[in-house]
Structure formats: structure tokens, C-alpha cells
Amino acid sequence: MAYAQPHPRLSVLSNTSQSSIDHLSPTASSTRFSLPSAPSVVSNKPSAPRPNIYDRNLNKTRVSEVSASAFSFLFSEIVQYTQKRVSGINDLERRLNTLGYRIGTRVLELMVWRAESSSKTPKREIRFLPALMLIHTQVWKAVFGKAADAIEKSVENADEYMIIDNDPPIERHISVPRDMSQLSCSSFTAGIVEAVMDCLGFPARVTAHNTPTTQFPSRTTILIKLEKSVLDREELLK
């Protein structure tokens, strides 16, 4: 029995389809479906350097703030560390004053550098009262973020001035034991003031005293006792 020959077009499609099926069949060629192994990529790009605090622009950090909790924790550790190595309250206050003195020299250096870099005509105070106002406002803001509350002059002694801080940030989280009630941790602040006074050319002895009131239980007075040479120079400049 003779069968009719398929149409040439159908025959071509049939052969092509069959060859395509054989071509795509996974059993026909197992290597065609194997994925090539990905080449290992080795990056030659150097890693970014870690930020260094010494590379930061000093002017950009002018308005930056330090965490109050971090500062309180660090200062409390300083007080506890110092307390274990002293023999009395006077020795503890003296050491806190020394630590503050080191901070004061650096604070003034930074303030002077910023003033000279941002002003075409920077000036240096040569009179005592303008220098005292500088400490009352700018130094206090640079260290504590706010100005001190008042400046007073002693009625009894002409060489004594006082800076009043009703709520010193350095005393907010300090709990002084009853047997050490005379201790003033603001001796650290007194050291900062003494360093600024000495560097500005107004040598003085600066101490801190607790002067609490009903409204301000942490009120502190920074007592500045000027040397005689400062008073003599003030008389000549009048």
C-alpha cells in the first residue's frame, strides 16, 4: 500500500521541529546545559581609610555638641580615679584644678585660632574687665554651651572678682557624701578659668566655692584673686 508523500512544506517544518527538539533536549547534549563557573573577582580597590579626629576641620566642629551623659560619665570616672589617690579634700580639689588648667590652655588656643581664621582684624584683650567678660560668655559657651549667670566684684578686696554659675553642668550628676560636703568639683572649672587668665596675661589664683541657695542648690562661685601686677597695670592704662 502506497502512502501519499507529505507536503514539502510540512516535511521541512517537521524535520526542523524534530531537529530543534533534539537540539534542546537535555539528553542530547548534557554539556549544553551546564553553567560555566563564575570567575573569581579580586577587587584591587583600596579600602577607605578610617576617619581620624585630627583630620577634621576645626571650624566645622564649632557648633557640635558633646553628649551630656558621656561627659558626666567621663567626669565621674575622673573624680573617682583622683579620689583614690589623694589624702584629703584640699588635695582632691588641687588635682581637679590641675586637670582643668590643662583643658583651659587648649580651649583658649582653639578659640584664638578660630577668631584669627574668621576675622580679618582679630584683637587681643589687654584690659582686665573685657577679658573677664570674654571668660564669662565665650569661654563658658565653648566649654558648657551656655554663658555664666553673673559677674561680681568684691566689696572688701579690690583684687577679687567672682563668676557666678547658678546651675553648673559639671555638678548636675555629682553626689557628694556628707563627710565631704566642703568638696567643690567645680575646682575643675576654676582650673580652666585660671589657665585662660594666665594665658591672656592676667595671672591670678582661682578657686571654686559652693554657695547654694534655696532656688539654686548647686550654685557655685568661681573666686578670682588677681596678682598685684595686674592691678598696677590697670592703673597705668586708665
Tab-separated table of C-alpha atoms in Angstrom:
chain	number	residue	atom	x	y	z
A	1	MET	CA	0.000	0.000	0.000
A	2	ALA	CA	1.421	3.302	-1.074
A	3	TYR	CA	1.205	6.313	1.206
A	4	ALA	CA	0.922	9.829	-0.045
A	5	GLN	CA	4.064	11.863	0.281
A	6	PRO	CA	3.738	14.692	2.757
A	7	HIS	CA	3.665	18.192	1.525
A	8	PRO	CA	7.191	19.515	1.119
A	9	ARG	CA	6.481	22.475	3.441
A	10	LEU	CA	5.140	20.207	6.159
A	11	SER	CA	8.097	17.918	5.703
A	12	VAL	CA	10.535	20.777	6.192
A	13	LEU	CA	8.716	22.035	9.292
A	14	SER	CA	8.568	18.555	10.692
A	15	ASN	CA	12.266	17.964	10.186
A	16	THR	CA	13.137	21.360	11.609
A	17	SER	CA	10.936	20.834	14.630
A	18	GLN	CA	12.436	17.454	15.285
A	19	SER	CA	15.961	18.782	14.969
A	20	SER	CA	15.085	21.645	17.304
A	21	ILE	CA	13.695	19.235	19.851
A	22	ASP	CA	16.803	17.104	19.602
A	23	HIS	CA	18.917	20.235	19.890
A	24	LEU	CA	17.168	21.411	23.076
A	25	SER	CA	16.811	18.006	24.642
A	26	PRO	CA	18.875	17.672	27.820
A	27	THR	CA	19.660	14.082	26.928
A	28	ALA	CA	21.102	15.035	23.595
A	29	SER	CA	23.904	17.110	24.984
A	30	SER	CA	24.462	17.352	28.678
A	31	THR	CA	27.245	19.886	28.304
A	32	ARG	CA	24.958	22.471	26.714
A	33	PHE	CA	23.001	22.917	29.957
A	34	SER	CA	25.980	23.058	32.288
A	35	LEU	CA	26.600	26.576	33.635
A	36	PRO	CA	30.141	27.872	33.373
A	37	SER	CA	31.871	28.515	36.680
A	38	ALA	CA	31.928	32.181	37.622
A	39	PRO	CA	35.406	33.656	37.533
A	40	SER	CA	36.774	34.817	40.889
A	41	VAL	CA	36.659	38.581	41.197
A	42	VAL	CA	39.524	40.179	43.094
A	43	SER	CA	38.986	43.852	43.902
A	44	ASN	CA	42.117	45.949	43.756
A	45	LYS	CA	40.281	48.999	45.125
A	46	PRO	CA	41.930	50.142	48.360
A	47	SER	CA	39.734	50.197	51.436
A	48	ALA	CA	38.594	53.603	52.613
A	49	PRO	CA	40.736	54.950	55.464
A	50	ARG	CA	39.128	55.223	58.868
A	51	PRO	CA	38.184	58.780	59.862
A	52	ASN	CA	40.745	60.459	62.064
A	53	ILE	CA	39.691	63.123	64.549
A	54	TYR	CA	42.899	65.045	63.834
A	55	ASP	CA	41.879	65.421	60.175
A	56	ARG	CA	38.566	67.117	60.963
A	57	ASN	CA	38.143	70.794	60.180
A	58	LEU	CA	38.189	72.727	63.444
A	59	ASN	CA	35.764	75.339	62.132
A	60	LYS	CA	33.155	72.721	61.165
A	61	THR	CA	33.075	71.379	64.723
A	62	ARG	CA	32.419	74.805	66.221
A	63	VAL	CA	28.711	74.180	66.834
A	64	SER	CA	28.998	70.459	67.520
A	65	GLU	CA	27.803	69.241	70.889
A	66	VAL	CA	29.061	66.541	73.207
A	67	SER	CA	26.653	64.120	74.814
A	68	ALA	CA	25.885	65.288	78.355
A	69	SER	CA	25.642	61.699	79.593
A	70	ALA	CA	29.030	60.826	78.082
A	71	PHE	CA	30.610	63.917	79.631
A	72	SER	CA	29.049	63.175	83.038
A	73	PHE	CA	30.249	59.572	82.935
A	74	LEU	CA	33.781	60.597	81.980
A	75	PHE	CA	33.971	63.310	84.634
A	76	SER	CA	32.637	60.992	87.349
A	77	GLU	CA	35.347	58.484	86.463
A	78	ILE	CA	37.947	61.262	86.703
A	79	VAL	CA	36.706	62.250	90.163
A	80	GLN	CA	36.648	58.643	91.406
A	81	TYR	CA	40.096	57.931	89.969
A	82	THR	CA	41.530	61.056	91.586
A	83	GLN	CA	39.765	60.469	94.904
A	84	LYS	CA	41.527	57.117	95.368
A	85	ARG	CA	44.925	58.793	95.068
A	86	VAL	CA	44.602	61.759	97.431
A	87	SER	CA	44.759	62.200	101.181
A	88	GLY	CA	42.094	64.866	101.678
A	89	ILE	CA	39.604	67.299	100.177
A	90	ASN	CA	42.188	70.021	99.565
A	91	ASP	CA	44.419	67.614	97.675
A	92	LEU	CA	41.474	66.404	95.581
A	93	GLU	CA	40.465	69.956	94.648
A	94	ARG	CA	44.066	70.798	93.792
A	95	ARG	CA	44.305	67.871	91.395
A	96	LEU	CA	40.974	68.701	89.755
A	97	ASN	CA	42.238	72.260	89.348
A	98	THR	CA	45.387	70.970	87.651
A	99	LEU	CA	43.360	68.854	85.216
A	100	GLY	CA	41.135	71.823	84.415
A	101	TYR	CA	44.196	74.009	83.828
A	102	ARG	CA	45.326	71.684	81.049
A	103	ILE	CA	41.905	71.911	79.418
A	104	GLY	CA	41.832	75.708	79.718
A	105	THR	CA	45.048	76.222	77.777
A	106	ARG	CA	43.698	74.147	74.889
A	107	VAL	CA	40.297	75.847	74.926
A	108	LEU	CA	41.862	79.301	74.633
A	109	GLU	CA	44.220	78.128	71.896
A	110	LEU	CA	41.274	76.798	69.876
A	111	MET	CA	39.226	79.968	70.411
A	112	VAL	CA	42.108	82.210	69.318
A	113	TRP	CA	42.739	80.091	66.221
A	114	ARG	CA	39.087	80.282	65.196
A	115	ALA	CA	38.946	84.028	65.819
A	116	GLU	CA	42.037	84.658	63.692
A	117	SER	CA	40.827	82.414	60.861
A	118	SER	CA	37.367	84.004	60.663
A	119	SER	CA	38.257	87.665	61.287
A	120	LYS	CA	40.497	89.926	59.245
A	121	THR	CA	41.309	92.073	62.273
A	122	PRO	CA	41.494	89.804	65.334
A	123	LYS	CA	42.165	91.525	68.619
A	124	ARG	CA	43.599	90.551	71.967
A	125	GLU	CA	42.184	91.922	75.186
A	126	ILE	CA	44.698	93.924	77.222
A	127	ARG	CA	42.267	95.207	79.857
A	128	PHE	CA	41.043	93.016	82.667
A	129	LEU	CA	37.282	93.647	82.553
A	130	PRO	CA	36.902	92.846	78.814
A	131	ALA	CA	38.967	89.697	79.403
A	132	LEU	CA	36.703	88.752	82.307
A	133	MET	CA	33.640	89.240	80.097
A	134	LEU	CA	35.293	87.009	77.495
A	135	ILE	CA	35.569	84.234	80.073
A	136	HIS	CA	32.026	84.831	81.352
A	137	THR	CA	30.470	84.475	77.898
A	138	GLN	CA	32.627	82.927	75.180
A	139	VAL	CA	34.747	80.550	77.259
A	140	TRP	CA	31.707	79.350	79.204
A	141	LYS	CA	29.784	78.784	75.963
A	142	ALA	CA	32.704	76.937	74.384
A	143	VAL	CA	33.017	74.575	77.355
A	144	PHE	CA	29.484	74.295	78.780
A	145	GLY	CA	27.258	75.516	75.953
A	146	LYS	CA	25.915	78.499	77.916
A	147	ALA	CA	27.159	81.717	79.488
A	148	ALA	CA	27.690	82.116	83.217
A	149	ASP	CA	24.948	83.837	85.187
A	150	ALA	CA	26.718	86.821	86.749
A	151	ILE	CA	29.960	88.651	87.472
A	152	GLU	CA	30.501	90.315	90.829
A	153	LYS	CA	33.264	92.377	92.376
A	154	SER	CA	34.255	92.008	95.987
A	155	VAL	CA	33.350	94.945	98.196
A	156	GLU	CA	36.083	94.250	100.727
A	157	ASN	CA	39.022	93.399	98.444
A	158	ALA	CA	39.800	95.261	95.219
A	159	ASP	CA	41.724	92.323	93.779
A	160	GLU	CA	38.846	89.812	93.977
A	161	TYR	CA	36.198	89.132	91.340
A	162	MET	CA	33.598	86.379	91.165
A	163	ILE	CA	31.881	84.484	88.364
A	164	ILE	CA	28.525	83.022	89.431
A	165	ASP	CA	27.019	79.891	87.882
A	166	ASN	CA	23.611	79.011	89.314
A	167	ASP	CA	23.432	75.587	87.680
A	168	PRO	CA	26.906	74.386	86.671
A	169	PRO	CA	26.623	71.452	84.239
A	170	ILE	CA	29.646	69.835	85.841
A	171	GLU	CA	27.762	69.479	89.162
A	172	ARG	CA	24.423	68.172	87.891
A	173	HIS	CA	25.209	64.472	88.225
A	174	ILE	CA	27.638	64.649	91.149
A	175	SER	CA	26.555	63.314	94.532
A	176	VAL	CA	28.922	64.479	97.284
A	177	PRO	CA	28.931	62.429	100.526
A	178	ARG	CA	28.080	64.194	103.765
A	179	ASP	CA	31.568	63.761	105.155
A	180	MET	CA	32.905	65.609	102.086
A	181	SER	CA	30.320	68.390	101.978
A	182	GLN	CA	33.053	71.018	101.592
A	183	LEU	CA	34.229	69.479	98.317
A	184	SER	CA	33.559	71.512	95.172
A	185	CYS	CA	34.041	69.556	91.959
A	186	SER	CA	33.905	72.898	90.156
A	187	SER	CA	37.585	73.182	91.045
A	188	PHE	CA	37.940	71.662	87.586
A	189	THR	CA	36.190	74.761	86.177
A	190	ALA	CA	38.363	77.009	88.337
A	191	GLY	CA	41.420	75.430	86.725
A	192	ILE	CA	40.044	76.248	83.265
A	193	VAL	CA	39.493	79.886	84.270
A	194	GLU	CA	42.942	80.155	85.830
A	195	ALA	CA	44.590	78.828	82.668
A	196	VAL	CA	42.746	81.320	80.461
A	197	MET	CA	43.637	84.177	82.815
A	198	ASP	CA	47.323	83.241	82.828
A	199	CYS	CA	47.478	82.821	79.043
A	200	LEU	CA	45.806	86.200	78.497
A	201	GLY	CA	48.383	87.886	80.720
A	202	PHE	CA	46.301	88.308	83.885
A	203	PRO	CA	47.886	85.965	86.442
A	204	ALA	CA	45.521	85.089	89.272
A	205	ARG	CA	44.650	82.418	91.807
A	206	VAL	CA	41.249	80.896	91.032
A	207	THR	CA	39.237	78.715	93.415
A	208	ALA	CA	35.704	77.291	93.466
A	209	HIS	CA	33.252	77.576	96.361
A	210	ASN	CA	29.795	76.125	96.951
A	211	THR	CA	27.256	78.898	97.602
A	212	PRO	CA	23.890	77.097	97.481
A	213	THR	CA	20.559	78.861	97.791
A	214	THR	CA	17.008	77.621	98.139
A	215	GLN	CA	16.328	78.217	94.461
A	216	PHE	CA	19.732	77.019	93.216
A	217	PRO	CA	21.128	74.248	95.441
A	218	SER	CA	24.125	73.719	93.113
A	219	ARG	CA	25.083	77.388	92.856
A	220	THR	CA	28.857	77.810	92.561
A	221	THR	CA	31.107	80.848	92.859
A	222	ILE	CA	34.409	80.976	90.990
A	223	LEU	CA	36.628	83.319	93.012
A	224	ILE	CA	39.386	85.136	91.086
A	225	LYS	CA	42.127	86.754	93.156
A	226	LEU	CA	44.371	88.878	90.931
A	227	GLU	CA	48.061	89.408	91.438
A	228	LYS	CA	49.267	92.889	92.320
A	229	SER	CA	50.981	93.306	88.943
A	230	VAL	CA	47.602	93.141	87.194
A	231	LEU	CA	46.155	95.916	89.352
A	232	ASP	CA	49.226	98.082	88.803
A	233	ARG	CA	48.955	97.690	85.045
A	234	GLU	CA	45.258	98.546	85.127
A	235	GLU	CA	46.101	101.778	86.923
A	236	LEU	CA	48.619	102.708	84.236
A	237	LEU	CA	46.145	102.025	81.414
A	238	LYS	CA	43.425	104.264	82.837
